[in-house]
Every structure is written in C-alpha cells, then in structure tokens.
mmCIF file of C-alpha atoms in Angstrom:
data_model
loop_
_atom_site.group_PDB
_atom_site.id
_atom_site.type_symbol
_atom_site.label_atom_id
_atom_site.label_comp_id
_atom_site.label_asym_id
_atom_site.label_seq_id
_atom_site.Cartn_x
_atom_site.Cartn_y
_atom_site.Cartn_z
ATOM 1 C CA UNK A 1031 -45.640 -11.233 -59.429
ATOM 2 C CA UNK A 1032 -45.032 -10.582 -63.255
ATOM 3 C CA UNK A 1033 -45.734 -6.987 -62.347
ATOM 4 C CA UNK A 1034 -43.148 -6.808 -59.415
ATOM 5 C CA UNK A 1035 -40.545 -8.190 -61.785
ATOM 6 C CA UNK A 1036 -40.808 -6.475 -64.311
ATOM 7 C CA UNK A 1037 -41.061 -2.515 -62.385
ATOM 8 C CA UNK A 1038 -37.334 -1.937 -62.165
ATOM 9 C CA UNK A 1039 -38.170 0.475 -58.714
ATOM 10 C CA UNK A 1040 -39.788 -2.867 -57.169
ATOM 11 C CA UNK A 1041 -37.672 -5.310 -58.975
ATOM 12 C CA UNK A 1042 -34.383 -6.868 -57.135
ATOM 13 C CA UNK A 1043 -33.586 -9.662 -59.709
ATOM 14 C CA UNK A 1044 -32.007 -12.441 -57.829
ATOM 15 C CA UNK A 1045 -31.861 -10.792 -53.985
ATOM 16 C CA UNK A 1046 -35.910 -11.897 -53.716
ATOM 17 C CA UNK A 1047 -35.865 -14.607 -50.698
ATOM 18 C CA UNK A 1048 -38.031 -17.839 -50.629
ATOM 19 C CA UNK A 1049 -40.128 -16.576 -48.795
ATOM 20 C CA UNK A 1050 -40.610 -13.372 -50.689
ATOM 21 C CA UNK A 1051 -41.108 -15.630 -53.848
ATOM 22 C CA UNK A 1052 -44.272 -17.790 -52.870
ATOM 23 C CA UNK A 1053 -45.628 -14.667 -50.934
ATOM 24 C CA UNK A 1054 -45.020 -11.939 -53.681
ATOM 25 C CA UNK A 1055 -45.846 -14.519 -56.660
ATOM 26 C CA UNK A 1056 -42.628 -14.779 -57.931
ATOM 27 C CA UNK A 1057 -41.378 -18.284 -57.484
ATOM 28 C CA UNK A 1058 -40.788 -19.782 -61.010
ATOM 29 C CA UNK A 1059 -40.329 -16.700 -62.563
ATOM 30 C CA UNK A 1060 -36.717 -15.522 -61.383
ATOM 31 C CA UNK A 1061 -34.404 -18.383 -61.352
ATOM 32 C CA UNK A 1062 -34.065 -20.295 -57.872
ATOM 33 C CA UNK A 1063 -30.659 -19.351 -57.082
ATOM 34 C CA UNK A 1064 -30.238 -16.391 -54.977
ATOM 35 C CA UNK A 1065 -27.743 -13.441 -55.208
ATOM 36 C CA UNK A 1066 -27.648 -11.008 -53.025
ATOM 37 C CA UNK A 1067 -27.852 -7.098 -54.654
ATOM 38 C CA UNK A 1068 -24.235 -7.050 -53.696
ATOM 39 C CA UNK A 1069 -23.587 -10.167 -55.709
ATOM 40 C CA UNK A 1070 -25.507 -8.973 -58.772
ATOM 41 C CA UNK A 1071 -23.523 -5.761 -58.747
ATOM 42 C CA UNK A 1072 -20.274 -7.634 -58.994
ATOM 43 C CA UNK A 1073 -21.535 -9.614 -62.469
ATOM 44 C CA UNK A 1074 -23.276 -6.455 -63.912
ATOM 45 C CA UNK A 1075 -19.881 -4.446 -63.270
ATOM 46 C CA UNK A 1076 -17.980 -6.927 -64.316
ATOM 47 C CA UNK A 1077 -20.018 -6.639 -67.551
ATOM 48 C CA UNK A 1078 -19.076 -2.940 -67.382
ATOM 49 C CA UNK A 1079 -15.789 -3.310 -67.285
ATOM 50 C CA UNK A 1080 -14.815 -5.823 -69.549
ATOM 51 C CA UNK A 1081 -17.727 -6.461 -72.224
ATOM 52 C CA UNK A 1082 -18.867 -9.718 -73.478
ATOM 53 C CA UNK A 1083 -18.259 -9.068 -76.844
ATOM 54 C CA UNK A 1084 -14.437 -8.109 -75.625
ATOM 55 C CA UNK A 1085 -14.654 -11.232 -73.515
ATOM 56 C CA UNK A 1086 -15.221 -13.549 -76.582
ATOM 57 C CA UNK A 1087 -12.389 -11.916 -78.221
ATOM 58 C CA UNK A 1088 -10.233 -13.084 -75.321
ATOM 59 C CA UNK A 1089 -11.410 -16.715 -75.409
ATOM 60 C CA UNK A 1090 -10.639 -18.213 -78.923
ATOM 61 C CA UNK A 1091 -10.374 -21.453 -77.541
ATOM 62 C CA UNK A 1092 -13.647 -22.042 -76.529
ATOM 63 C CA UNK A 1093 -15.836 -24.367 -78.295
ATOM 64 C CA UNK A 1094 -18.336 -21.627 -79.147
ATOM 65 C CA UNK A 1095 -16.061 -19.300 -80.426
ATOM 66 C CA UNK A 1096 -14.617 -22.067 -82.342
ATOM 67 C CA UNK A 1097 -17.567 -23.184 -83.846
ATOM 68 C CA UNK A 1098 -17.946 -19.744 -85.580
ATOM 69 C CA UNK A 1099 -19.761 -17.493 -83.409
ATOM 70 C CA UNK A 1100 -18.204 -14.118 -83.490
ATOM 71 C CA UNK A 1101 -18.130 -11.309 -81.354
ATOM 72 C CA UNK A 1102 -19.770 -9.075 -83.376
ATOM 73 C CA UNK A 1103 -22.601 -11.912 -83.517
ATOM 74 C CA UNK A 1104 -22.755 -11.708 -79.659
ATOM 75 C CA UNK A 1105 -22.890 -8.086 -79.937
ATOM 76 C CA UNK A 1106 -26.021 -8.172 -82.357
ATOM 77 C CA UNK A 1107 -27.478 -10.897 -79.807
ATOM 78 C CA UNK A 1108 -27.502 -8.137 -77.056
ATOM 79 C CA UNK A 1109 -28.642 -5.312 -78.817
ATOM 80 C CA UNK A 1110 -31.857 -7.877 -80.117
ATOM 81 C CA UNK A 1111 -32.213 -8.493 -76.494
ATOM 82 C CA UNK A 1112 -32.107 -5.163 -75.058
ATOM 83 C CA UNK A 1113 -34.693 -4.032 -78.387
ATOM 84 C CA UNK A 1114 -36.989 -7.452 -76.966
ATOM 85 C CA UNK A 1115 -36.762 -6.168 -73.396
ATOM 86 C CA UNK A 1116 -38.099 -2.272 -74.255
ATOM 87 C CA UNK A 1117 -40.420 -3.201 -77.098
ATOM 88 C CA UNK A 1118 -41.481 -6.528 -77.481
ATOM 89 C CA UNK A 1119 -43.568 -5.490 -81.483
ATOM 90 C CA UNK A 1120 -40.662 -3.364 -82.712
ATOM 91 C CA UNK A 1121 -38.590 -6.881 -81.821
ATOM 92 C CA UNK A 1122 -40.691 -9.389 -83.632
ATOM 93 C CA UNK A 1123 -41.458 -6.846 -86.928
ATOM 94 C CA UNK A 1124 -37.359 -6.835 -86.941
ATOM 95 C CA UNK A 1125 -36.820 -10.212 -87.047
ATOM 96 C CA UNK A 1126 -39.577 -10.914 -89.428
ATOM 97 C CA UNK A 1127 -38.407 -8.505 -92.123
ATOM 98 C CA UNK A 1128 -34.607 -9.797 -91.314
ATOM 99 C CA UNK A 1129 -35.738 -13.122 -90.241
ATOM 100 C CA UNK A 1130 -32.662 -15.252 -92.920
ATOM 101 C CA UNK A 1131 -30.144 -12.928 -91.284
ATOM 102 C CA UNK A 1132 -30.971 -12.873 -87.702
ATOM 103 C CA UNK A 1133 -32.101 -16.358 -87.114
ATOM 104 C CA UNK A 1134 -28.899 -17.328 -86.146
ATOM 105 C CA UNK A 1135 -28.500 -14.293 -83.816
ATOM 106 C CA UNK A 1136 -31.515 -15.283 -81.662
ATOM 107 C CA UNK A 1137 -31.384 -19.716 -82.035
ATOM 108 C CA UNK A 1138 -28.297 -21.520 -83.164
ATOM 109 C CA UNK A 1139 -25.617 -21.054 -83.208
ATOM 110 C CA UNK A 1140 -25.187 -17.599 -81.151
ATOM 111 C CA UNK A 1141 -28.055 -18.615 -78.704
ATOM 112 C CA UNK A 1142 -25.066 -21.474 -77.541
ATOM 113 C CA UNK A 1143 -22.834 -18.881 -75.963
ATOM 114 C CA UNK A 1144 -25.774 -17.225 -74.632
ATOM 115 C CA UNK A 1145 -26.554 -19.992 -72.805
ATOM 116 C CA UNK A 1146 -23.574 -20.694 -71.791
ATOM 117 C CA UNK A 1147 -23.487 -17.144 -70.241
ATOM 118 C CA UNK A 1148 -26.722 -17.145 -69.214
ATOM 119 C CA UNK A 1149 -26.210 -16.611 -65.648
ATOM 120 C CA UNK A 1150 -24.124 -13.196 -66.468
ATOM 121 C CA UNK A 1151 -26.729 -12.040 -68.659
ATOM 122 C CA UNK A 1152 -29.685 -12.217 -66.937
ATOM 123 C CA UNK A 1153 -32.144 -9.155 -66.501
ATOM 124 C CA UNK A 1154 -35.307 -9.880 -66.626
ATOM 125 C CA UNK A 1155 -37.718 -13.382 -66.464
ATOM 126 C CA UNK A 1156 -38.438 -14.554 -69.821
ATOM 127 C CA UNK A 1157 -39.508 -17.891 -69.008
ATOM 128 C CA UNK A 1158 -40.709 -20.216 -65.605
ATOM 129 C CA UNK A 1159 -37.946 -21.977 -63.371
ATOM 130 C CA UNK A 1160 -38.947 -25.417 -62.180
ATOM 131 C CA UNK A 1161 -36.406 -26.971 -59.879
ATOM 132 C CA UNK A 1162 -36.028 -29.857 -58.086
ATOM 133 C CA UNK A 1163 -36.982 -27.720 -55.058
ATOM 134 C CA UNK A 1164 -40.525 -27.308 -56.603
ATOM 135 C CA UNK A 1165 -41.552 -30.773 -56.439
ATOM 136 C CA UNK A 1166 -44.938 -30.973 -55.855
ATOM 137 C CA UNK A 1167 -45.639 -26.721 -56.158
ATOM 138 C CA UNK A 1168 -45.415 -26.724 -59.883
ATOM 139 C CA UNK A 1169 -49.426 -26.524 -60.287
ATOM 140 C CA UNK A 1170 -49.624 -23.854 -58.097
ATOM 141 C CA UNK A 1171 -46.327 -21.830 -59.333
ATOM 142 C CA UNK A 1172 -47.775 -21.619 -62.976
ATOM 143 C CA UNK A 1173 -50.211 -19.298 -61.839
ATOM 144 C CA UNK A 1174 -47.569 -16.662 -61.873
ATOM 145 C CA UNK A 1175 -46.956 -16.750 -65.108
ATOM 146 C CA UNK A 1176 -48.622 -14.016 -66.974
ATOM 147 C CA UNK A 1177 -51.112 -15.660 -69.340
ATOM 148 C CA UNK A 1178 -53.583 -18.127 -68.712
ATOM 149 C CA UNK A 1179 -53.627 -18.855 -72.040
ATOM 150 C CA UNK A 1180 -50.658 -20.677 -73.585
ATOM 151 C CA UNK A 1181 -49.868 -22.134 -76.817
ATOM 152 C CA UNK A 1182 -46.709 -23.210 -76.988
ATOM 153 C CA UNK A 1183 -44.643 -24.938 -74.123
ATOM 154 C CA UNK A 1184 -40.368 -25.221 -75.198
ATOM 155 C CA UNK A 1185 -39.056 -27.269 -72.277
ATOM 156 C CA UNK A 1186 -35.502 -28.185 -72.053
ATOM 157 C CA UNK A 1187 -33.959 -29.658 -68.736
ATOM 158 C CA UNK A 1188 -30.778 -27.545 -69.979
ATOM 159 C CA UNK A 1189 -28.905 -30.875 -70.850
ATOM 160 C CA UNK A 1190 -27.027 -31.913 -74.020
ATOM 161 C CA UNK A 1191 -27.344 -28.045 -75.122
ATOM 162 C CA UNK A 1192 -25.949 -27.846 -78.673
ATOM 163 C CA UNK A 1193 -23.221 -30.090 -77.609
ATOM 164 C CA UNK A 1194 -22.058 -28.113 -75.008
ATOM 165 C CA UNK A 1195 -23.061 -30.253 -72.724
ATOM 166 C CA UNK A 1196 -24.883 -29.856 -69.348
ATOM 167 C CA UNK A 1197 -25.904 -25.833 -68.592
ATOM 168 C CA UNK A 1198 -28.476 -26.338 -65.992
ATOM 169 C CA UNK A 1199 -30.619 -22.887 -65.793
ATOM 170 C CA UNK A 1200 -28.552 -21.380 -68.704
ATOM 171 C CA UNK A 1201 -30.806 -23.936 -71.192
ATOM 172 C CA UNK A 1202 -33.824 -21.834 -70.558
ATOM 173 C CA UNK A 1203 -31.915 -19.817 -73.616
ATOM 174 C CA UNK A 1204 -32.836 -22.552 -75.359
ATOM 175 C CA UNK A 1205 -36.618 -22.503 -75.182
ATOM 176 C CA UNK A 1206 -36.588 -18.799 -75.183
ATOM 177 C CA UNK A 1207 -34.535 -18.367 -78.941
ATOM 178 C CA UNK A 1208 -36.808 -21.210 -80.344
ATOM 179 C CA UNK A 1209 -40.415 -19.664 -79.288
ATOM 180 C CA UNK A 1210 -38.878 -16.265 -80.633
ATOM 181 C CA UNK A 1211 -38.166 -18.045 -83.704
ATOM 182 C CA UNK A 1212 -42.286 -19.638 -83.311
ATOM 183 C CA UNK A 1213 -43.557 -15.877 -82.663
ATOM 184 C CA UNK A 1214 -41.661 -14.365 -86.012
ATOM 185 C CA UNK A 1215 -42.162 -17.725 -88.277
ATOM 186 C CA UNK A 1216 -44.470 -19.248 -87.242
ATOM 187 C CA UNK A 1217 -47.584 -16.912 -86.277
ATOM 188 C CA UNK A 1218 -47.726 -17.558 -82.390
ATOM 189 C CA UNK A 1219 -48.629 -14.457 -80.407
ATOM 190 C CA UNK A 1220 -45.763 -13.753 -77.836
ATOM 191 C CA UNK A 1221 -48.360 -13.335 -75.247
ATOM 192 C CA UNK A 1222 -48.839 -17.016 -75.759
ATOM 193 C CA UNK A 1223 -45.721 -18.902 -75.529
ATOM 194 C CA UNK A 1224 -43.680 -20.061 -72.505
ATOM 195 C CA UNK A 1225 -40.591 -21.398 -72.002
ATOM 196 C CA UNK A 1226 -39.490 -23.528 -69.562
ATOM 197 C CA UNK A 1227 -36.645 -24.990 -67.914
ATOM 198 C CA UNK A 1228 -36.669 -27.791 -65.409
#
C-alpha cells in the first residue's frame, strides 16, 4: 500500500474507495474522507490560482495570522515540505544545520495554519488515519504502515490544537512537525517514527 501511494502513476490521493483501501493496503494511510479526482482538482486549482501565501495576505483577521505567522513563513513551510516530499536526507541535514531558524517553520507556530489548512494541502500520507470507522481494524490497518519497527508514536485526536480549537484530521500536522523536530534534534531515524491521528 505505501508503494501504491506513494507512485504518482498509481496514486489517486483521496478518489481510493473503501473497498480499494482494505484490498490495496491503504486504509489508514490516506485520510478516510473521500474526494473524488474531480474534487481534488478543484482544491489543487484553487491552490493554483490564488496561492496560500496570497491567501494569508487576504485574511489578517484570522487568529493565526494574528498571532504572528506571516506569509512569507507559510511560504518557507511549503517549500520545507515540497524539499521533505523529494528528499527526505537533504530535508533533515537542512533543518539540522538551520534547526534555531526553522523550528518554527516546521512546529509552532507556522505548523498552526498548516493544520488548519491541512485538508487543502494534502499530497502525500505522512502519517496513519484512525477513525471512528476503524473500530476494531486498527491491529490489522497498522500493517500498512511502512516499518515494522517504530520508535516514536505522536498521537493527537486533532483537538485543542494550539488553541485553535477542534481540527479533526488537520491535527495529524501536529504529530508530523513534532517527530520532524524528534528526527533533526533528537536522533530518531525518520524511518522510525509515526504519527498518528485518531
């Protein structure tokens, strides 16, 4: 399933059915909602045509924006991201020699608009999906994760994020930014982390 995820000629995000999920491995590893390819075109060009960084700029009243994350801190966010999604070493030996300076690119406070955008920005899995549809599968749906052996669980239930209150799937930012944060400071081996959202 990790494969079929992450080959972008196999891959269709979100448009994966239930049944697809348990049959293909999946399930756990994209988030449980479903969008159609149709669907995810309309967010991705949506993306295209007006920018998140451009976005932020348009929304100074929000309480993320207020609290002092700028769009040019969004802006660094993505381009970490889209470094972390084509080469996971080059990632971590960036944030470890600019680890005082981009700490609060990847975790607090810039990880709090992420999450808060989380469904828009989604690309790839990062992390396992548990939901209360997967009552009683979760043994079996950690399986498709891609290591057997783990280290270090984040969990967040994606309440009470940063005082933004409740942001369901969107937490799973959460978990992600602090095991980045465990990988560059802390010594973990990416391979060997997983974060979680319930």
């Amino acid at each position: 399933g990790r494969n079929l995820v992450s080959d972008p000629i196999s891959n269709k995000g979100l448009a994966f059915p239930l049944s697809e999920r348990d049959r293909l491995s999946v399930r756990g590893l994209v988030p449980p909602r479903i969008l159609s390819i149709q669907e995810q075109e309309r967010v991705i060009m949506d993306e295209y045509t007006r920018g998140w960084a451009a976005r932020a700029e348009q929304e100074p009243e929000d309480e993320i924006i207020k609290s002092g994350v700028s769009p040019d801190n969004i802006r660094k966010w993505k381009v970490l991201q889209s470094v972390q999604d084509r080469n996971e070493p080059l990632f971590y030996r960036i944030l470890m020699d600019n680890f005082q300076d981009m700490a609060p690119i990847i975790y607090t406070p810039t990880v709090g608009w992420a999450c808060s955008h989380f469904s828009q920005l989604y690309r790839r899995p990062r992390g396992m999906y548990f939901s209360h549809g997967d009552r009683g599968e979760m043994a079996s749906m950690v399986y498709n994760w891609e290591s057997d052996e783990v280290d270090a669980v984040v969990i967040t239930d994606g309440s009470r994020i940063l005082g933004l209150g409740d942001l369901g799937l969107g937490g799973l930012g959460i978990s992600i930014g602090k095991l980045d944060l465990y990988v560059a400071a802390g010594g973990f081996h990416p391979r060997r982390v997983l974060p979680v959202v319930l």
